[in-house]
PDB file of C-alpha atoms in Angstrom:
ATOM      1  CA  GLU A   1      96.717 111.831  69.122  1.00 61.00           C
ATOM      2  CA  ALA A   2      95.850 109.463  71.939  1.00 75.00           C
ATOM      3  CA  GLY A   3      98.736 108.417  74.139  1.00 90.00           C
ATOM      4  CA  VAL A   4      99.882 105.014  75.312  1.00 94.00           C
ATOM      5  CA  ALA A   5      97.122 103.498  77.430  1.00 95.00           C
ATOM      6  CA  GLN A   6      97.856 101.186  80.341  1.00 96.00           C
ATOM      7  CA  SER A   7      95.631  99.401  82.792  1.00 97.00           C
ATOM      8  CA  PRO A   8      95.133  98.894  85.601  1.00 97.00           C
ATOM      9  CA  ARG A   9      96.637 101.986  87.166  1.00 95.00           C
ATOM     10  CA  TYR A  10      97.256 100.273  90.502  1.00 96.00           C
ATOM     11  CA  LYS A  11      97.303  96.656  91.635  1.00 98.00           C
ATOM     12  CA  ILE A  12      97.906  95.063  95.019  1.00 98.00           C
ATOM     13  CA  ILE A  13      98.370  91.289  95.196  1.00 98.00           C
ATOM     14  CA  GLU A  14      99.763  88.754  97.601  1.00 98.00           C
ATOM     15  CA  LYS A  15     103.013  86.976  96.842  1.00 97.00           C
ATOM     16  CA  ARG A  16     102.635  83.847  94.738  1.00 97.00           C
ATOM     17  CA  GLN A  17      99.522  85.236  93.058  1.00 98.00           C
ATOM     18  CA  SER A  18      99.436  86.053  89.362  1.00 98.00           C
ATOM     19  CA  VAL A  19      98.811  89.430  87.742  1.00 98.00           C
ATOM     20  CA  ALA A  20      98.487  90.813  84.222  1.00 98.00           C
ATOM     21  CA  PHE A  21      99.007  94.277  82.826  1.00 98.00           C
ATOM     22  CA  TRP A  22      97.677  95.604  79.558  1.00 97.00           C
ATOM     23  CA  CYS A  23      99.098  98.175  77.169  1.00 97.00           C
ATOM     24  CA  ASN A  24      97.605  99.774  74.075  1.00 96.00           C
ATOM     25  CA  PRO A  25     100.274 101.706  72.155  1.00 95.00           C
ATOM     26  CA  ILE A  26      99.808 104.707  69.910  1.00 93.00           C
ATOM     27  CA  SER A  27      98.087 103.682  66.701  1.00 92.00           C
ATOM     28  CA  GLY A  28     100.597 102.724  64.038  1.00 90.00           C
ATOM     29  CA  HIS A  29     103.546 102.353  66.386  1.00 91.00           C
ATOM     30  CA  ALA A  30     105.347  99.189  65.409  1.00 90.00           C
ATOM     31  CA  THR A  31     107.711  98.999  68.377  1.00 92.00           C
ATOM     32  CA  LEU A  32     106.487  98.362  71.914  1.00 94.00           C
ATOM     33  CA  TYR A  33     108.528  98.181  75.123  1.00 95.00           C
ATOM     34  CA  TRP A  34     107.834  97.058  78.677  1.00 97.00           C
ATOM     35  CA  TYR A  35     109.972  98.595  81.408  1.00 97.00           C
ATOM     36  CA  GLN A  36     110.160  97.870  85.136  1.00 97.00           C
ATOM     37  CA  GLN A  37     110.814 100.837  87.429  1.00 94.00           C
ATOM     38  CA  ILE A  38     111.640  99.892  90.997  1.00 94.00           C
ATOM     39  CA  LEU A  39     111.290 102.704  93.534  1.00 89.00           C
ATOM     40  CA  GLY A  40     114.368 104.907  93.533  1.00 85.00           C
ATOM     41  CA  GLN A  41     115.747 103.467  90.309  1.00 88.00           C
ATOM     42  CA  GLY A  42     115.568 104.216  86.623  1.00 91.00           C
ATOM     43  CA  PRO A  43     113.354 102.145  84.322  1.00 94.00           C
ATOM     44  CA  LYS A  44     114.845  98.857  83.182  1.00 94.00           C
ATOM     45  CA  LEU A  45     113.875  97.272  79.877  1.00 94.00           C
ATOM     46  CA  LEU A  46     112.086  93.945  80.231  1.00 97.00           C
ATOM     47  CA  ILE A  47     111.053  93.198  76.665  1.00 96.00           C
ATOM     48  CA  GLN A  48     110.889  94.848  73.249  1.00 94.00           C
ATOM     49  CA  PHE A  49     108.487  93.916  70.451  1.00 94.00           C
ATOM     50  CA  GLN A  50     108.669  94.833  66.792  1.00 91.00           C
ATOM     51  CA  ASN A  51     105.116  94.309  65.524  1.00 90.00           C
ATOM     52  CA  ASN A  52     104.218  90.919  67.031  1.00 87.00           C
ATOM     53  CA  GLY A  53     107.776  89.580  67.245  1.00 92.00           C
ATOM     54  CA  VAL A  54     110.150  89.749  70.195  1.00 94.00           C
ATOM     55  CA  VAL A  55     113.315  91.758  69.494  1.00 92.00           C
ATOM     56  CA  ASP A  56     114.902  91.641  72.942  1.00 93.00           C
ATOM     57  CA  ASP A  57     113.809  89.798  76.068  1.00 96.00           C
ATOM     58  CA  SER A  58     117.252  89.280  77.551  1.00 94.00           C
ATOM     59  CA  GLN A  59     116.340  90.956  80.860  1.00 93.00           C
ATOM     60  CA  LEU A  60     112.927  89.347  81.269  1.00 96.00           C
ATOM     61  CA  PRO A  61     112.839  86.835  84.171  1.00 95.00           C
ATOM     62  CA  LYS A  62     111.314  84.134  82.047  1.00 95.00           C
ATOM     63  CA  ASP A  63     110.661  81.761  84.913  1.00 96.00           C
ATOM     64  CA  ARG A  64     107.873  84.046  86.111  1.00 97.00           C
ATOM     65  CA  PHE A  65     107.343  86.822  83.555  1.00 98.00           C
ATOM     66  CA  SER A  66     105.750  86.467  80.147  1.00 98.00           C
ATOM     67  CA  ALA A  67     104.564  88.936  77.544  1.00 97.00           C
ATOM     68  CA  GLU A  68     102.752  88.768  74.272  1.00 96.00           C
ATOM     69  CA  ARG A  69     101.677  91.039  71.467  1.00 95.00           C
ATOM     70  CA  LEU A  70      99.666  88.629  69.371  1.00 82.00           C
ATOM     71  CA  LYS A  71      98.235  90.945  66.730  1.00 87.00           C
ATOM     72  CA  GLY A  72     101.037  93.452  66.737  1.00 84.00           C
ATOM     73  CA  VAL A  73      98.924  96.059  68.496  1.00 92.00           C
ATOM     74  CA  ASP A  74      98.163  95.820  72.216  1.00 95.00           C
ATOM     75  CA  SER A  75     100.273  93.809  74.609  1.00 97.00           C
ATOM     76  CA  THR A  76      99.930  91.948  77.893  1.00 97.00           C
ATOM     77  CA  LEU A  77     102.635  91.426  80.523  1.00 98.00           C
ATOM     78  CA  LYS A  78     102.040  88.668  83.074  1.00 98.00           C
ATOM     79  CA  ILE A  79     103.753  87.712  86.306  1.00 98.00           C
ATOM     80  CA  GLN A  80     103.141  84.264  87.752  1.00 97.00           C
ATOM     81  CA  PRO A  81     103.880  83.742  90.595  1.00 97.00           C
ATOM     82  CA  ALA A  82     104.655  87.200  91.942  1.00 97.00           C
ATOM     83  CA  LYS A  83     107.413  87.854  94.454  1.00 97.00           C
ATOM     84  CA  LEU A  84     107.833  90.744  96.865  1.00 97.00           C
ATOM     85  CA  GLU A  85     110.695  92.136  94.764  1.00 97.00           C
ATOM     86  CA  ASP A  86     108.340  92.501  91.790  1.00 98.00           C
ATOM     87  CA  SER A  87     106.799  95.542  93.473  1.00 98.00           C
ATOM     88  CA  ALA A  88     107.433  98.315  90.958  1.00 97.00           C
ATOM     89  CA  VAL A  89     105.869 100.522  88.315  1.00 96.00           C
ATOM     90  CA  TYR A  90     105.520  98.741  84.986  1.00 97.00           C
ATOM     91  CA  LEU A  91     105.810 101.155  82.094  1.00 96.00           C
ATOM     92  CA  CYS A  92     104.803 100.571  78.521  1.00 96.00           C
ATOM     93  CA  ALA A  93     106.267 102.659  75.716  1.00 94.00           C
ATOM     94  CA  SER A  94     105.849 102.685  71.971  1.00 93.00           C
ATOM     95  CA  SER A  95     107.599 104.193  69.008  1.00 89.00           C
ATOM     96  CA  PRO A  96     106.825 104.312  65.293  1.00 84.00           C
ATOM     97  CA  SER A  97     110.025 102.517  64.437  1.00 70.00           C
ATOM     98  CA  ARG A  98     113.217 101.251  66.004  1.00 59.00           C
ATOM     99  CA  ALA A  99     114.727 104.700  65.442  1.00 59.00           C
ATOM    100  CA  GLY A 100     113.141 106.457  68.376  1.00 63.00           C
ATOM    101  CA  GLY A 101     110.241 108.823  69.044  1.00 73.00           C
ATOM    102  CA  TYR A 102     109.272 107.034  72.242  1.00 86.00           C
ATOM    103  CA  THR A 103     106.034 107.741  74.114  1.00 90.00           C
ATOM    104  CA  PHE A 104     105.475 106.330  77.591  1.00 92.00           C
ATOM    105  CA  GLY A 105     102.246 105.366  79.278  1.00 93.00           C
ATOM    106  CA  SER A 106     101.432 106.388  82.855  1.00 91.00           C
ATOM    107  CA  GLY A 107     102.362 102.967  84.149  1.00 94.00           C
ATOM    108  CA  THR A 108     100.854 100.331  86.426  1.00 96.00           C
ATOM    109  CA  ARG A 109     101.981 100.460  90.040  1.00 96.00           C
ATOM    110  CA  LEU A 110     102.205  96.910  91.432  1.00 98.00           C
ATOM    111  CA  THR A 111     102.486  96.225  95.131  1.00 98.00           C
ATOM    112  CA  VAL A 112     103.171  92.648  96.200  1.00 98.00           C
ATOM    113  CA  VAL A 113     102.455  91.974  99.885  1.00 97.00           C
TER     114      VAL A 113
ATOM    115  CA  GLY B   1     128.023  97.885  78.372  1.00 84.00           C
ATOM    116  CA  ASP B   2     126.400 101.229  77.729  1.00 89.00           C
ATOM    117  CA  SER B   3     125.337 103.090  80.860  1.00 92.00           C
ATOM    118  CA  VAL B   4     124.314 106.417  82.339  1.00 95.00           C
ATOM    119  CA  THR B   5     125.442 107.903  85.632  1.00 96.00           C
ATOM    120  CA  GLN B   6     123.675 110.885  87.108  1.00 95.00           C
ATOM    121  CA  MET B   7     124.085 112.781  90.339  1.00 90.00           C
ATOM    122  CA  GLU B   8     122.236 111.395  93.306  1.00 87.00           C
ATOM    123  CA  GLY B   9     119.444 113.313  94.870  1.00 87.00           C
ATOM    124  CA  PRO B  10     117.481 114.661  96.339  1.00 95.00           C
ATOM    125  CA  VAL B  11     118.451 118.107  95.184  1.00 96.00           C
ATOM    126  CA  THR B  12     116.728 120.888  97.099  1.00 97.00           C
ATOM    127  CA  LEU B  13     116.791 124.458  95.819  1.00 97.00           C
ATOM    128  CA  SER B  14     114.948 127.667  96.458  1.00 97.00           C
ATOM    129  CA  GLU B  15     112.713 129.124  93.767  1.00 97.00           C
ATOM    130  CA  GLU B  16     114.652 131.138  91.153  1.00 96.00           C
ATOM    131  CA  ALA B  17     117.910 129.351  91.921  1.00 97.00           C
ATOM    132  CA  PHE B  18     120.189 128.009  89.175  1.00 97.00           C
ATOM    133  CA  LEU B  19     119.939 124.280  88.546  1.00 97.00           C
ATOM    134  CA  THR B  20     122.529 121.806  87.338  1.00 97.00           C
ATOM    135  CA  ILE B  21     121.993 118.049  87.328  1.00 98.00           C
ATOM    136  CA  ASN B  22     125.087 116.196  86.181  1.00 97.00           C
ATOM    137  CA  CYS B  23     124.926 113.273  83.780  1.00 98.00           C
ATOM    138  CA  THR B  24     127.749 111.284  82.240  1.00 97.00           C
ATOM    139  CA  TYR B  25     127.520 108.318  79.951  1.00 96.00           C
ATOM    140  CA  THR B  26     129.456 105.338  78.674  1.00 95.00           C
ATOM    141  CA  ALA B  27     128.758 104.163  75.162  1.00 92.00           C
ATOM    142  CA  THR B  28     130.678 102.360  72.462  1.00 86.00           C
ATOM    143  CA  GLY B  29     129.023 104.189  69.572  1.00 82.00           C
ATOM    144  CA  TYR B  30     127.338 107.537  69.065  1.00 85.00           C
ATOM    145  CA  PRO B  31     124.128 107.461  71.043  1.00 91.00           C
ATOM    146  CA  SER B  32     121.327 109.984  71.194  1.00 91.00           C
ATOM    147  CA  LEU B  33     120.962 111.547  74.634  1.00 94.00           C
ATOM    148  CA  PHE B  34     117.778 112.466  76.469  1.00 94.00           C
ATOM    149  CA  TRP B  35     116.407 114.012  79.614  1.00 96.00           C
ATOM    150  CA  TYR B  36     113.050 112.680  80.790  1.00 95.00           C
ATOM    151  CA  VAL B  37     110.973 114.126  83.610  1.00 95.00           C
ATOM    152  CA  GLN B  38     108.486 112.353  85.865  1.00 92.00           C
ATOM    153  CA  TYR B  39     106.112 114.589  87.789  1.00 91.00           C
ATOM    154  CA  PRO B  40     104.424 113.144  90.907  1.00 86.00           C
ATOM    155  CA  GLY B  41     101.829 110.576  89.932  1.00 79.00           C
ATOM    156  CA  GLU B  42     102.515 110.902  86.220  1.00 83.00           C
ATOM    157  CA  GLY B  43     104.360 108.986  83.543  1.00 83.00           C
ATOM    158  CA  LEU B  44     107.687 109.739  81.924  1.00 89.00           C
ATOM    159  CA  GLN B  45     107.769 112.732  79.627  1.00 90.00           C
ATOM    160  CA  LEU B  46     110.505 113.639  77.212  1.00 91.00           C
ATOM    161  CA  LEU B  47     112.014 116.948  78.310  1.00 95.00           C
ATOM    162  CA  LEU B  48     114.730 117.412  75.693  1.00 95.00           C
ATOM    163  CA  LYS B  49     117.117 115.497  73.490  1.00 93.00           C
ATOM    164  CA  ALA B  50     120.306 115.792  71.453  1.00 94.00           C
ATOM    165  CA  THR B  51     121.289 113.434  68.689  1.00 91.00           C
ATOM    166  CA  LYS B  52     124.934 114.323  67.977  1.00 91.00           C
ATOM    167  CA  ALA B  53     127.975 115.919  69.526  1.00 93.00           C
ATOM    168  CA  ASP B  54     127.698 119.649  70.336  1.00 95.00           C
ATOM    169  CA  ASP B  55     123.920 119.622  69.844  1.00 95.00           C
ATOM    170  CA  LYS B  56     122.001 121.549  72.485  1.00 97.00           C
ATOM    171  CA  GLY B  57     118.569 120.344  73.495  1.00 96.00           C
ATOM    172  CA  SER B  58     116.211 122.823  75.122  1.00 97.00           C
ATOM    173  CA  ASN B  59     112.646 122.939  76.395  1.00 96.00           C
ATOM    174  CA  LYS B  60     110.707 124.843  79.088  1.00 95.00           C
ATOM    175  CA  GLY B  61     113.826 126.799  80.044  1.00 97.00           C
ATOM    176  CA  PHE B  62     115.930 123.660  80.496  1.00 98.00           C
ATOM    177  CA  GLU B  63     119.048 123.086  78.402  1.00 98.00           C
ATOM    178  CA  ALA B  64     121.624 120.342  77.943  1.00 98.00           C
ATOM    179  CA  THR B  65     124.583 120.123  75.563  1.00 98.00           C
ATOM    180  CA  TYR B  66     125.928 116.872  74.148  1.00 97.00           C
ATOM    181  CA  ARG B  67     129.645 116.901  75.077  1.00 96.00           C
ATOM    182  CA  LYS B  68     131.443 114.028  73.421  1.00 94.00           C
ATOM    183  CA  GLU B  69     134.851 114.988  74.786  1.00 94.00           C
ATOM    184  CA  THR B  70     133.648 114.747  78.391  1.00 95.00           C
ATOM    185  CA  THR B  71     130.870 112.181  77.680  1.00 96.00           C
ATOM    186  CA  SER B  72     128.427 114.430  79.500  1.00 97.00           C
ATOM    187  CA  PHE B  73     124.921 115.805  79.073  1.00 97.00           C
ATOM    188  CA  HIS B  74     124.330 118.021  82.100  1.00 98.00           C
ATOM    189  CA  LEU B  75     120.868 119.510  82.606  1.00 98.00           C
ATOM    190  CA  GLU B  76     120.670 123.224  83.448  1.00 98.00           C
ATOM    191  CA  LYS B  77     118.016 125.822  84.129  1.00 98.00           C
ATOM    192  CA  GLY B  78     118.649 129.416  84.997  1.00 97.00           C
ATOM    193  CA  SER B  79     115.712 129.994  87.341  1.00 96.00           C
ATOM    194  CA  VAL B  80     113.739 127.074  88.724  1.00 97.00           C
ATOM    195  CA  GLN B  81     110.103 127.168  89.794  1.00 97.00           C
ATOM    196  CA  VAL B  82     108.171 125.156  92.345  1.00 96.00           C
ATOM    197  CA  SER B  83     106.436 123.415  89.439  1.00 96.00           C
ATOM    198  CA  ASP B  84     109.792 121.971  88.349  1.00 97.00           C
ATOM    199  CA  SER B  85     109.742 119.638  91.348  1.00 97.00           C
ATOM    200  CA  ALA B  86     109.964 116.164  89.845  1.00 96.00           C
ATOM    201  CA  VAL B  87     112.327 113.287  89.168  1.00 95.00           C
ATOM    202  CA  TYR B  88     114.690 113.801  86.232  1.00 97.00           C
ATOM    203  CA  PHE B  89     116.182 110.916  84.273  1.00 96.00           C
ATOM    204  CA  CYS B  90     119.141 111.096  81.941  1.00 97.00           C
ATOM    205  CA  ALA B  91     119.011 108.465  79.208  1.00 94.00           C
ATOM    206  CA  LEU B  92     120.721 107.306  76.060  1.00 93.00           C
ATOM    207  CA  THR B  93     119.779 105.234  73.050  1.00 89.00           C
ATOM    208  CA  PRO B  94     122.795 103.409  71.679  1.00 80.00           C
ATOM    209  CA  ASP B  95     120.527 101.536  69.313  1.00 79.00           C
ATOM    210  CA  ASP B  96     116.743 101.255  69.456  1.00 77.00           C
ATOM    211  CA  LYS B  97     116.134 100.974  73.186  1.00 82.00           C
ATOM    212  CA  ILE B  98     116.532 103.467  75.995  1.00 88.00           C
ATOM    213  CA  ILE B  99     118.963 103.055  78.874  1.00 91.00           C
ATOM    214  CA  PHE B 100     118.111 105.212  81.875  1.00 94.00           C
ATOM    215  CA  GLY B 101     120.065 106.584  84.776  1.00 95.00           C
ATOM    216  CA  LYS B 102     118.751 106.128  88.301  1.00 94.00           C
ATOM    217  CA  GLY B 103     117.032 109.489  88.383  1.00 95.00           C
ATOM    218  CA  THR B 104     117.518 112.656  90.436  1.00 96.00           C
ATOM    219  CA  ARG B 105     114.702 113.944  92.603  1.00 96.00           C
ATOM    220  CA  LEU B 106     114.413 117.727  92.599  1.00 97.00           C
ATOM    221  CA  HIS B 107     112.603 119.691  95.301  1.00 97.00           C
ATOM    222  CA  ILE B 108     112.009 123.398  94.780  1.00 97.00           C
ATOM    223  CA  LEU B 109     111.093 125.413  97.859  1.00 96.00           C
ATOM    224  CA  PRO B 110     108.903 128.518  97.501  1.00 94.00           C
TER     225      PRO B 110
END
């Protein structure tokens, strides 16, 4: 089966610019997660979707980050405006249910200069 | 809240050495426990998991046992290879999301 697809693979932007990342989960996976992995740290959950509804966005910096999963399939994560501390790898993961079986994408590496 | 603590790296070993990466957790319930591996330039891959106390997860020569009494899930391998060089993450799922440790970078010297 195809894995979790993410694009772009790499992105370099200047601070205060905006950026968007895209994720296409495994077909049929109802649950989708976005994680932020800062260099030298473990991934931190930003937002969790169940189909097209948000389950948990308690750690999403909502003043600058937004995410949507309009049709319950693919998802977009946006940062506007970006700050230097947003430099990280943004990982998307999906699972068939809220009971586990997670698969991670390769991630998007964002560098803010 | 629930959390994972794992030994800091980097850990540097010679090929064929014995590996232990320590992991302890704090959780209010009965989480599932995982080890993920991230090879250079690649995404996170599930290495092994255990879903209840005394379960042993194993894969590719790696093993970890869910120890409820010591709240630990240490990763072990009897003879490491250069290809095992990667970052290893201990993680738990208290409910339906994963909480990761900070990761331990492993370098294996030929």
